[in-house]
mmCIF file of C-alpha atoms in Angstrom:
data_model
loop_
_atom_site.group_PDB
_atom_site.id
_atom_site.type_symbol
_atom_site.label_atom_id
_atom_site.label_comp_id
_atom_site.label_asym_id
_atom_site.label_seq_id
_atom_site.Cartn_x
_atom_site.Cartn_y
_atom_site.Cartn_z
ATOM 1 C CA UNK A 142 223.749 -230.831 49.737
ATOM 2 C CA UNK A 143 222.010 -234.337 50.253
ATOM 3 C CA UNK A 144 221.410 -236.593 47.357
ATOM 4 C CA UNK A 145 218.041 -238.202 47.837
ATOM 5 C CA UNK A 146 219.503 -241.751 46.224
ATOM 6 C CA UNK A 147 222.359 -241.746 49.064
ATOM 7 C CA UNK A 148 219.797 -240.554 51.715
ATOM 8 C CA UNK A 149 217.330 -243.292 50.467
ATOM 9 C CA UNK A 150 220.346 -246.073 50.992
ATOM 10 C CA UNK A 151 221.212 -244.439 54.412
ATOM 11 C CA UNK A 152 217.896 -245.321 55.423
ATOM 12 C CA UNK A 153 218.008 -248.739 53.730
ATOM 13 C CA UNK A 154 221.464 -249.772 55.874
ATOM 14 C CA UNK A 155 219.967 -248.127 58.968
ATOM 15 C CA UNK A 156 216.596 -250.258 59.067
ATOM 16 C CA UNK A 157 218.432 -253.605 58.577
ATOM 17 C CA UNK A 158 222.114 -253.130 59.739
ATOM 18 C CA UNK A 159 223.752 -254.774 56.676
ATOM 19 C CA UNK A 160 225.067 -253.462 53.716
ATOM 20 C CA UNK A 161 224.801 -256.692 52.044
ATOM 21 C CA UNK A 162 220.857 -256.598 52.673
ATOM 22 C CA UNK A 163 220.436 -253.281 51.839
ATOM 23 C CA UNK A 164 222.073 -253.882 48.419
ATOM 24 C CA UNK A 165 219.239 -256.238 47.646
ATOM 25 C CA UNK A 166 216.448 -254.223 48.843
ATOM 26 C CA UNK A 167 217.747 -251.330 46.628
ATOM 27 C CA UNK A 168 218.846 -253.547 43.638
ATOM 28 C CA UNK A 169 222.530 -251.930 43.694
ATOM 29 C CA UNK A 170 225.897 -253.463 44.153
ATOM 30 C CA UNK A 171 227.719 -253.439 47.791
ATOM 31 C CA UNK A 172 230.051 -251.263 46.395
ATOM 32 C CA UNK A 173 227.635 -248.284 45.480
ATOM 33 C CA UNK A 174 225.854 -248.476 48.648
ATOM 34 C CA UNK A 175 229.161 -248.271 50.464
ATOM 35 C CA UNK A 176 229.883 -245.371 48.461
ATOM 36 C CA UNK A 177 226.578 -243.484 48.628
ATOM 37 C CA UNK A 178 227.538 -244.004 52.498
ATOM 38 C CA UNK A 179 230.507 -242.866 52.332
ATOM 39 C CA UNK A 180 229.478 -239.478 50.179
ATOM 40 C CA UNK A 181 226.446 -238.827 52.605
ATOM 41 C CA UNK A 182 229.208 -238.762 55.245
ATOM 42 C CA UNK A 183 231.583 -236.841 53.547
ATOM 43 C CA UNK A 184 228.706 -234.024 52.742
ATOM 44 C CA UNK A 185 227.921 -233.825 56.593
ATOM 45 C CA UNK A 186 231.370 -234.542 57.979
ATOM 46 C CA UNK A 187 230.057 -237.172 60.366
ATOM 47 C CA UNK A 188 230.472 -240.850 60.574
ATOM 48 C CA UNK A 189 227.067 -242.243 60.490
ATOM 49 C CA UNK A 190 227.872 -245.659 61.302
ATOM 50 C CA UNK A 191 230.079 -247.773 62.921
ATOM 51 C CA UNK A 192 231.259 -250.812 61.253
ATOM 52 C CA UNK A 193 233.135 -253.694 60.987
ATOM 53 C CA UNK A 194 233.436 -257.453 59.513
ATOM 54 C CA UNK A 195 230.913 -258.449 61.977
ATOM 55 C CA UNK A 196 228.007 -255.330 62.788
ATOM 56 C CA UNK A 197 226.854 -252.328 61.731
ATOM 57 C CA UNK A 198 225.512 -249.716 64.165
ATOM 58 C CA UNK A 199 224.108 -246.262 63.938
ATOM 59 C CA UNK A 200 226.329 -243.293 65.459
ATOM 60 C CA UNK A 201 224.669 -240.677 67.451
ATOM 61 C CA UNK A 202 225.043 -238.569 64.479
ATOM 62 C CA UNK A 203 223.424 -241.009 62.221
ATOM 63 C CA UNK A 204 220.384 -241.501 64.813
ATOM 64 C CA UNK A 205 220.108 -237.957 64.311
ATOM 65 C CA UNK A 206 220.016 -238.183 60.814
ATOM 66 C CA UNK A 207 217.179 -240.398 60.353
ATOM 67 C CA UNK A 208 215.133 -237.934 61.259
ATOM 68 C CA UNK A 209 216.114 -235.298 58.780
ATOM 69 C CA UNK A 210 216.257 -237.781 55.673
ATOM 70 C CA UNK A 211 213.021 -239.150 56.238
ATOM 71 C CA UNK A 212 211.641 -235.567 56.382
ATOM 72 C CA UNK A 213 213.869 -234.616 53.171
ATOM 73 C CA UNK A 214 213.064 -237.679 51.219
ATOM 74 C CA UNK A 215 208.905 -237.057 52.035
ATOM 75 C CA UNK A 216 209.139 -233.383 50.803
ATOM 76 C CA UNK A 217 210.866 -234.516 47.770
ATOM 77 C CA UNK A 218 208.404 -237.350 46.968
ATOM 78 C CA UNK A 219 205.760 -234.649 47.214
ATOM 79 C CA UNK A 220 207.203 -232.199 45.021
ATOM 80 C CA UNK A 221 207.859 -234.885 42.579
ATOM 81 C CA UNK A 222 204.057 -236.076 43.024
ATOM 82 C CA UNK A 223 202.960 -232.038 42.598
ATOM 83 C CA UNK A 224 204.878 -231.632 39.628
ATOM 84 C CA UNK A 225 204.101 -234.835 37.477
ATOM 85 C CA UNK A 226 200.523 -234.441 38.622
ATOM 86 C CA UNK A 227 200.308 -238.155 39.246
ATOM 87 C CA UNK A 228 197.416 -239.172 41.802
ATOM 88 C CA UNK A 229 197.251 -242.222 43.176
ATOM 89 C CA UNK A 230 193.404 -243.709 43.839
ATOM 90 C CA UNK A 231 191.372 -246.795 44.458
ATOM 91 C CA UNK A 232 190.936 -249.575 46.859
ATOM 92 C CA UNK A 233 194.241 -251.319 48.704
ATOM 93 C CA UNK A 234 193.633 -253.925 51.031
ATOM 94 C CA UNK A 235 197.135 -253.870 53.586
ATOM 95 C CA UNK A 236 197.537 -256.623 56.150
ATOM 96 C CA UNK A 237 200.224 -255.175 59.165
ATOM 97 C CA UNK A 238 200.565 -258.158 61.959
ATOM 98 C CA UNK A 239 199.514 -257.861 65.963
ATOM 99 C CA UNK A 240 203.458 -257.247 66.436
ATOM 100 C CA UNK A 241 202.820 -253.432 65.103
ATOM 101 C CA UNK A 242 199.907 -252.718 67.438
ATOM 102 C CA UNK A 243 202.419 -250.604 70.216
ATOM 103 C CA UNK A 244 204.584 -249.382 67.325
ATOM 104 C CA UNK A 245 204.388 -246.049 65.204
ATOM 105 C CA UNK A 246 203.031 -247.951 62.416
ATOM 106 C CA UNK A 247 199.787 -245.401 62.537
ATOM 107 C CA UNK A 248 201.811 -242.379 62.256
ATOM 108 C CA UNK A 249 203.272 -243.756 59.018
ATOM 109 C CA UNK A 250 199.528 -244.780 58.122
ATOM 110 C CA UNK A 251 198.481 -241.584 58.561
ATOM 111 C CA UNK A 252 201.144 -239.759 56.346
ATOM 112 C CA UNK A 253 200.258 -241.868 53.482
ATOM 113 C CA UNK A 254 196.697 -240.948 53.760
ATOM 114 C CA UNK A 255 197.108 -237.199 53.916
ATOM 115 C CA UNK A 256 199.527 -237.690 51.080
ATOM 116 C CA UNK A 257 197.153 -239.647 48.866
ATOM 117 C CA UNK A 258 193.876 -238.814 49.995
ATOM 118 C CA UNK A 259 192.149 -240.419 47.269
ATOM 119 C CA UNK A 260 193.143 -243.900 48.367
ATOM 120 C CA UNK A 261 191.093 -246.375 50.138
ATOM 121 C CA UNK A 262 192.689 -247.949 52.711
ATOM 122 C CA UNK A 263 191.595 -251.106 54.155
ATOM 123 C CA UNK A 264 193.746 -252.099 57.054
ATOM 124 C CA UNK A 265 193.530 -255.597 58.549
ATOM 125 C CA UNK A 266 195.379 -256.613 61.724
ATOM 126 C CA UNK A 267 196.224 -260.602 62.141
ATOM 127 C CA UNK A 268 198.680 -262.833 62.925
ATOM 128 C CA UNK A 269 201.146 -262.961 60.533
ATOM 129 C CA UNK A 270 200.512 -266.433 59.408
ATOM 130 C CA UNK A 271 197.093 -265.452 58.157
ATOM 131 C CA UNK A 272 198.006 -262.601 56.647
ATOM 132 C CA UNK A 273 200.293 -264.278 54.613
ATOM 133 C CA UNK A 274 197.269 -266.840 53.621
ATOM 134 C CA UNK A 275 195.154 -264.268 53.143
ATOM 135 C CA UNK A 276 197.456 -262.374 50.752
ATOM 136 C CA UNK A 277 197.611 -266.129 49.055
ATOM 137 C CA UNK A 278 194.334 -266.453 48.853
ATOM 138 C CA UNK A 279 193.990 -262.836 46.956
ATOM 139 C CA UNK A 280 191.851 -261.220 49.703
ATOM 140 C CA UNK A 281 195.253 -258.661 50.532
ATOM 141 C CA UNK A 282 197.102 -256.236 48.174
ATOM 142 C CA UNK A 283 200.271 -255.735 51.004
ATOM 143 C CA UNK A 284 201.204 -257.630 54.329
ATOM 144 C CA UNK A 285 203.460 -256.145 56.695
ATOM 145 C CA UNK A 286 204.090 -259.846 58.382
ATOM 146 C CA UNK A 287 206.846 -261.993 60.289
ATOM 147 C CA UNK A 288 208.348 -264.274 57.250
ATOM 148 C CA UNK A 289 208.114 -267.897 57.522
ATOM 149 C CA UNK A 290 211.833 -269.322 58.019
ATOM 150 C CA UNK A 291 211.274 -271.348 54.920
ATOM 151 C CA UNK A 292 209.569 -268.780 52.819
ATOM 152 C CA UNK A 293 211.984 -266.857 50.804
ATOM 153 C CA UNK A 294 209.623 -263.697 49.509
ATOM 154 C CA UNK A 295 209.367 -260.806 51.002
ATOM 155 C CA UNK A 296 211.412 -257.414 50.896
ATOM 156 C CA UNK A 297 212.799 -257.032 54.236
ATOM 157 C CA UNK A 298 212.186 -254.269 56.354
ATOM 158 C CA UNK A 299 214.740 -255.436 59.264
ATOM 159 C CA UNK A 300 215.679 -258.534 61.098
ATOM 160 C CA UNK A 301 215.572 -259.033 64.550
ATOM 161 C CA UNK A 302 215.756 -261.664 67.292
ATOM 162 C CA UNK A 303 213.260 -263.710 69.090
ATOM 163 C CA UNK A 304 213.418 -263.209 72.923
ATOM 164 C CA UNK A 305 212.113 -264.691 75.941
ATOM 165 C CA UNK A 306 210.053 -261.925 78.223
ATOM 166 C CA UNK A 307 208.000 -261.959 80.840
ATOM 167 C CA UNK A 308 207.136 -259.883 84.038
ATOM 168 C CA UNK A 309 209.872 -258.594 85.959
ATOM 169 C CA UNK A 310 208.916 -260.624 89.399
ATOM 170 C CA UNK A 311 208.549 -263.999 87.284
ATOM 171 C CA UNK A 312 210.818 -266.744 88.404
ATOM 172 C CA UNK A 313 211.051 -270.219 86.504
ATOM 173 C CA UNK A 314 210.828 -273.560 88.287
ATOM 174 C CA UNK A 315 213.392 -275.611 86.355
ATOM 175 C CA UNK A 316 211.807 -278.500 87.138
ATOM 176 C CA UNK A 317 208.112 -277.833 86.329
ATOM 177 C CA UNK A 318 206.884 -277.229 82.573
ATOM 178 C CA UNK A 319 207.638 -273.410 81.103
ATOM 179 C CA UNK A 320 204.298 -271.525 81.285
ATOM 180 C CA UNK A 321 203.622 -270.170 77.841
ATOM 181 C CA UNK A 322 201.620 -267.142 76.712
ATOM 182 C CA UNK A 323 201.060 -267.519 72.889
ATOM 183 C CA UNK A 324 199.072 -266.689 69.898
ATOM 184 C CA UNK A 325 196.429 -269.782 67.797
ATOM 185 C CA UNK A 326 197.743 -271.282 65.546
ATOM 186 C CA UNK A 327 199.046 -270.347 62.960
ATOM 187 C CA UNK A 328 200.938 -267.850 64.368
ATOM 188 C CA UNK A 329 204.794 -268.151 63.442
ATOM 189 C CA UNK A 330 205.974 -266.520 67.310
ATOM 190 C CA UNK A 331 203.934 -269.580 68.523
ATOM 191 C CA UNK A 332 205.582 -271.899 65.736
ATOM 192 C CA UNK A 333 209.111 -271.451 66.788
ATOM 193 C CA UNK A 334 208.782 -271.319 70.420
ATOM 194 C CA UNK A 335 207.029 -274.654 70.479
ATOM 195 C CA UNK A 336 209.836 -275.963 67.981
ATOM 196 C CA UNK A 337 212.755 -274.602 70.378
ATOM 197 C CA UNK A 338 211.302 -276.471 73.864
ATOM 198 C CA UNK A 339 210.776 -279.310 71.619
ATOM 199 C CA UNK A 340 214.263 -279.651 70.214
ATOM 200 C CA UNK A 341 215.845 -278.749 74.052
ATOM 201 C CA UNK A 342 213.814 -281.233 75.553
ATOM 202 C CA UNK A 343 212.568 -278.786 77.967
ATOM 203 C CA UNK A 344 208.293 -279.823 79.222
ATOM 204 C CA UNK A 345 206.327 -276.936 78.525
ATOM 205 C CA UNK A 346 202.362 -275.728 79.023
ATOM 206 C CA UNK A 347 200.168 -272.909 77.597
ATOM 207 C CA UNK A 348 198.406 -270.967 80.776
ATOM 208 C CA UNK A 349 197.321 -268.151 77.831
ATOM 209 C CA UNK A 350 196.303 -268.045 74.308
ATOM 210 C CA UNK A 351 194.888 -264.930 72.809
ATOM 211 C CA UNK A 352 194.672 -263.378 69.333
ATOM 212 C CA UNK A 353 195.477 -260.261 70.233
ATOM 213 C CA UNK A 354 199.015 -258.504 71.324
ATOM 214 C CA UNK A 355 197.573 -256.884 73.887
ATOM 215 C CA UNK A 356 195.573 -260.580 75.820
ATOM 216 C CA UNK A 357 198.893 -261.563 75.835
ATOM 217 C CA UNK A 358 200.528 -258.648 77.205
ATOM 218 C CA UNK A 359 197.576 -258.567 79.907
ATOM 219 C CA UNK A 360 198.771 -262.321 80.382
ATOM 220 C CA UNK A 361 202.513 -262.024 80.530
ATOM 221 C CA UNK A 362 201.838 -258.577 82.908
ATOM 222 C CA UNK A 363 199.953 -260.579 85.509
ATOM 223 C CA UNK A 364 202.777 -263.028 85.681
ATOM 224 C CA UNK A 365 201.211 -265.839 84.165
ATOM 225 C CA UNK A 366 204.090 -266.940 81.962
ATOM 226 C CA UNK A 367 206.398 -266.403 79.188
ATOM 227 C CA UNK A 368 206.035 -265.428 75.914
ATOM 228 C CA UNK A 369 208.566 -265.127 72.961
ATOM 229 C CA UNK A 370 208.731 -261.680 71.342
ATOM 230 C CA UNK A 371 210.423 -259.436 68.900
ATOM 231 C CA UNK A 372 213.657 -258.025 70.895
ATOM 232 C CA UNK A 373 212.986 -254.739 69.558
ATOM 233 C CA UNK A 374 209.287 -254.605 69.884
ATOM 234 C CA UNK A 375 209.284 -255.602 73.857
ATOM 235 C CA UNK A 376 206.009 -253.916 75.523
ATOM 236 C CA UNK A 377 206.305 -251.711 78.540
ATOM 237 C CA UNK A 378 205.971 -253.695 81.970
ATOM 238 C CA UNK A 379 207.918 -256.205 80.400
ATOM 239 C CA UNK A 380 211.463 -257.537 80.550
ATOM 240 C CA UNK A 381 213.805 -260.212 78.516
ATOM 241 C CA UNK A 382 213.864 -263.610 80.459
ATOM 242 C CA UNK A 383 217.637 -263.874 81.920
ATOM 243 C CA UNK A 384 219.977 -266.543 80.433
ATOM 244 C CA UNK A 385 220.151 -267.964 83.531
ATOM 245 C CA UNK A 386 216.702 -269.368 82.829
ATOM 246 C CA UNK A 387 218.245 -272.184 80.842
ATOM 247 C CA UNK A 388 215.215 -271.564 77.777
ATOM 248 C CA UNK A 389 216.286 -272.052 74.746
ATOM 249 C CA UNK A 390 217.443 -269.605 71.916
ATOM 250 C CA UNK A 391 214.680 -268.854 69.834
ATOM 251 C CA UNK A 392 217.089 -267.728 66.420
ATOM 252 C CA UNK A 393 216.697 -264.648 64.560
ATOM 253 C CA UNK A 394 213.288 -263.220 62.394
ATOM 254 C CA UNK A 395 212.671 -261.673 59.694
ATOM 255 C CA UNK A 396 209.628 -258.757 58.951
ATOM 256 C CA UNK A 397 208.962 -258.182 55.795
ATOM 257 C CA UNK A 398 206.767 -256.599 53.182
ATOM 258 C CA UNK A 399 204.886 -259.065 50.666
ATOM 259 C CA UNK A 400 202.975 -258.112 47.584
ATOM 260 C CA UNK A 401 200.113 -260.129 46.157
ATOM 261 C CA UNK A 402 200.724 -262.201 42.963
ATOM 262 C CA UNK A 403 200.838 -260.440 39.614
ATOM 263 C CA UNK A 404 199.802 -257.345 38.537
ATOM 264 C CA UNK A 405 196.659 -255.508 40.220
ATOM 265 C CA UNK A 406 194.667 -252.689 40.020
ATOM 266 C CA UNK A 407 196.424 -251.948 43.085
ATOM 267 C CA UNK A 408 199.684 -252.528 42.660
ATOM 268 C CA UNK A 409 200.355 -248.474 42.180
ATOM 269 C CA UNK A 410 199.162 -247.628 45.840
ATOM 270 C CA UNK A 411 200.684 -250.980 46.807
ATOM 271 C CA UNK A 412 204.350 -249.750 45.932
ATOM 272 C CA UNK A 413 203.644 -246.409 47.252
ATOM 273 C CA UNK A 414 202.473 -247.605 50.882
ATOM 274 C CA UNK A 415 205.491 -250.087 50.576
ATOM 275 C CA UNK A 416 207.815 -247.347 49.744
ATOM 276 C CA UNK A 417 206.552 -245.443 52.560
ATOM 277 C CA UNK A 418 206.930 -248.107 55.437
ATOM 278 C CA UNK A 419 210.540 -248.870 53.867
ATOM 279 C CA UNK A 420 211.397 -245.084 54.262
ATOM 280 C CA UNK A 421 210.085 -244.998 57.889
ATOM 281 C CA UNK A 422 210.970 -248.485 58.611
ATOM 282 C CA UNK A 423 212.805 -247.796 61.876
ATOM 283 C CA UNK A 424 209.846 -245.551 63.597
ATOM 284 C CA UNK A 425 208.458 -249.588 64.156
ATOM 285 C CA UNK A 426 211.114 -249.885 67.072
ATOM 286 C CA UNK A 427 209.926 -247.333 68.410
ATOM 287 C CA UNK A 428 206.479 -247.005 70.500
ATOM 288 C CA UNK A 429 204.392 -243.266 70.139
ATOM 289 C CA UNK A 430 205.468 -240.744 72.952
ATOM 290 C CA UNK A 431 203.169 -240.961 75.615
ATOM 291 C CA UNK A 432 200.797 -237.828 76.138
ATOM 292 C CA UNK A 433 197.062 -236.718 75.821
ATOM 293 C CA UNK A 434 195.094 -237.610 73.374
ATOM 294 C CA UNK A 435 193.740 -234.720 71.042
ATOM 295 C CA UNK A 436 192.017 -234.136 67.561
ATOM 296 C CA UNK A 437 194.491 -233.053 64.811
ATOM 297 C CA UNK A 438 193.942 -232.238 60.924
ATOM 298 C CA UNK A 439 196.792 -233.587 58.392
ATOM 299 C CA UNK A 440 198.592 -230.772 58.606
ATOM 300 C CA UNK A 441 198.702 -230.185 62.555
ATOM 301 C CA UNK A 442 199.188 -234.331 62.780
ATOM 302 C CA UNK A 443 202.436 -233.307 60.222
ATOM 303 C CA UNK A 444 203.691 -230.987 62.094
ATOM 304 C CA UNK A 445 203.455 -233.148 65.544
ATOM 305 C CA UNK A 446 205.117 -235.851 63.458
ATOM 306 C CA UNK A 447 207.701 -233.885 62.111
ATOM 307 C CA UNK A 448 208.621 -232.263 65.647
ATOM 308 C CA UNK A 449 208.715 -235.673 67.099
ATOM 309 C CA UNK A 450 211.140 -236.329 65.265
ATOM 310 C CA UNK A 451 213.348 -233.925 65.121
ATOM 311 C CA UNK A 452 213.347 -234.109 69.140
ATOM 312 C CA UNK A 453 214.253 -237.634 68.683
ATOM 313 C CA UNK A 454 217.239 -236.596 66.044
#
């Protein structure tokens, strides 16, 4: 009933709310993506999106559907896998920045491991700007990163906008310097912060600076300062500065998945993780459902997934 090329461009206009953009990611025309769209809602007899010459935005029926084509699209990819008796091994070295700490980046992690259980993955978690050196430098097969604004590679996973947040009690004194909470350099949150006060004017300080997501979310918790953040990634005990602050906008950002130059011994498990993150690209808004912590195997941990999402659909 559901064509896995129209589910996979579903998924590809969901994560990044453009048609346009998910053209390029998928190498097809505008016109074939708005028609697998359109087929994939004439099969279930739902609009999936709402659209118009400005935004595109998910329906309640396509939230619901993300759900059921990611599940669809991973069976399929398995019985394709089974079938051609391709098995992916060896070594591959993936770089996913502090931003994905809270997300549900591990559950997608964990997926591709039971999947392909003969690859040996190395997971680093930095700051995007070192990631992206590192992958320069050859020591990184993938990066899962914030792009540089003047850095055009990268296949994007979804764009988002830079906020202002801080603790909900926190109030501003206009005319004292903005506390900051921020990540060394060369961290590209940091980067464009600094570069916004700058070009307003507006006398800032740093009261915090800690490598880690979760020093700064200790920082910004305790009322400290502010620090600017992804808009969909915003940590609990945390809120979105009010305009009425007067801080400057801090534009839009880009994450984005970046292979290492030329061909490597890798590059097979490289695509595969790559495809996998694209597929489940929007579980990164989202933070795992709270509850106890227990000891699964790869098929129980499936099965959680699986119903976790299909409450979520």
């Amino acid at each position: 009933m559901y064509e896995p090329s129209h589910l996979r461009t579903f998924l590809a206009v969901a994560q990044t709310l453009s048609f346009t953009q998910a053209a390029r990611r998928l190498g097809l025309r505008q016109s074939t993506v708005s028609q697998h769209v359109r087929r994939l809602e004439d099969a279930t007899g739902r609009a999936l999106f709402t659209r118009d010459t400005h935004s595109v935005e998910l329906t309640e029926d396509g939230e619901a559907m993300l759900g059921f084509a990611r599940r669809i699209l991973d069976v399929h990819e398995q019985a394709t896998a089974f079938f051609t008796g391709t098995r992916l091994r060896g070594r591959l070295r993936f770089g996913a920045s502090e931003d994905f700490v809270l997300t549900r980046l591990p559950e997608i992690l964990e997926g591709f491991r039971h999947d392909h259980p003969e690859v040996d993955l190395e997971l680093t978690v930095e700051l995007s700007g070192t990631l992206h050196e590192q992958l320069a430098a050859g020591k990184l097969d993938l990066v899962l990163a914030k792009r540089r604004p003047e850095d055009p590679r990268g296949e994007l996973v979804w764009h988002d906008r830079l906020v202002w947040i801080g603790a909900e009690r926190l109030r501003l004194d206009a005319d004292r310097p903005v506390p900051l909470i921020v990540f060394p350099p060369p961290g590209i949150t940091r980067a464009l912060a600094l570069e916004a006060l700058e070009r307003q004017g507006r006398a800032w300080r740093i009261v915090c600076t800690s490598g880690s997501l979760n020093g700064l979310i200790a920082a910004a918790r305790a009322g400290l300062g502010v620090m600017a953040h992804s808009r969909g990634l915003i940590p609990p005990g945390l809120v979105r500065i009010p305009d009425r602050a007067g801080l400057p906008e801090l534009g839009r950002v880009d994450f984005v998945l970046v292979h290492g130059r030329g061909r490597t011994s890798a590059q097979g498990t490289a695509d595969a993780l790559a495809a996998a993150i694209l597929a489940g690209g929007d579980r990164l808004h989202r933070r795992p459902a709270p509850g106890p912590a227990r000891r699964t195997g790869p098929r129980e941990a499936r099965e959680v997934r699986e119903a976790r999402d299909a409450d979520e659909g």
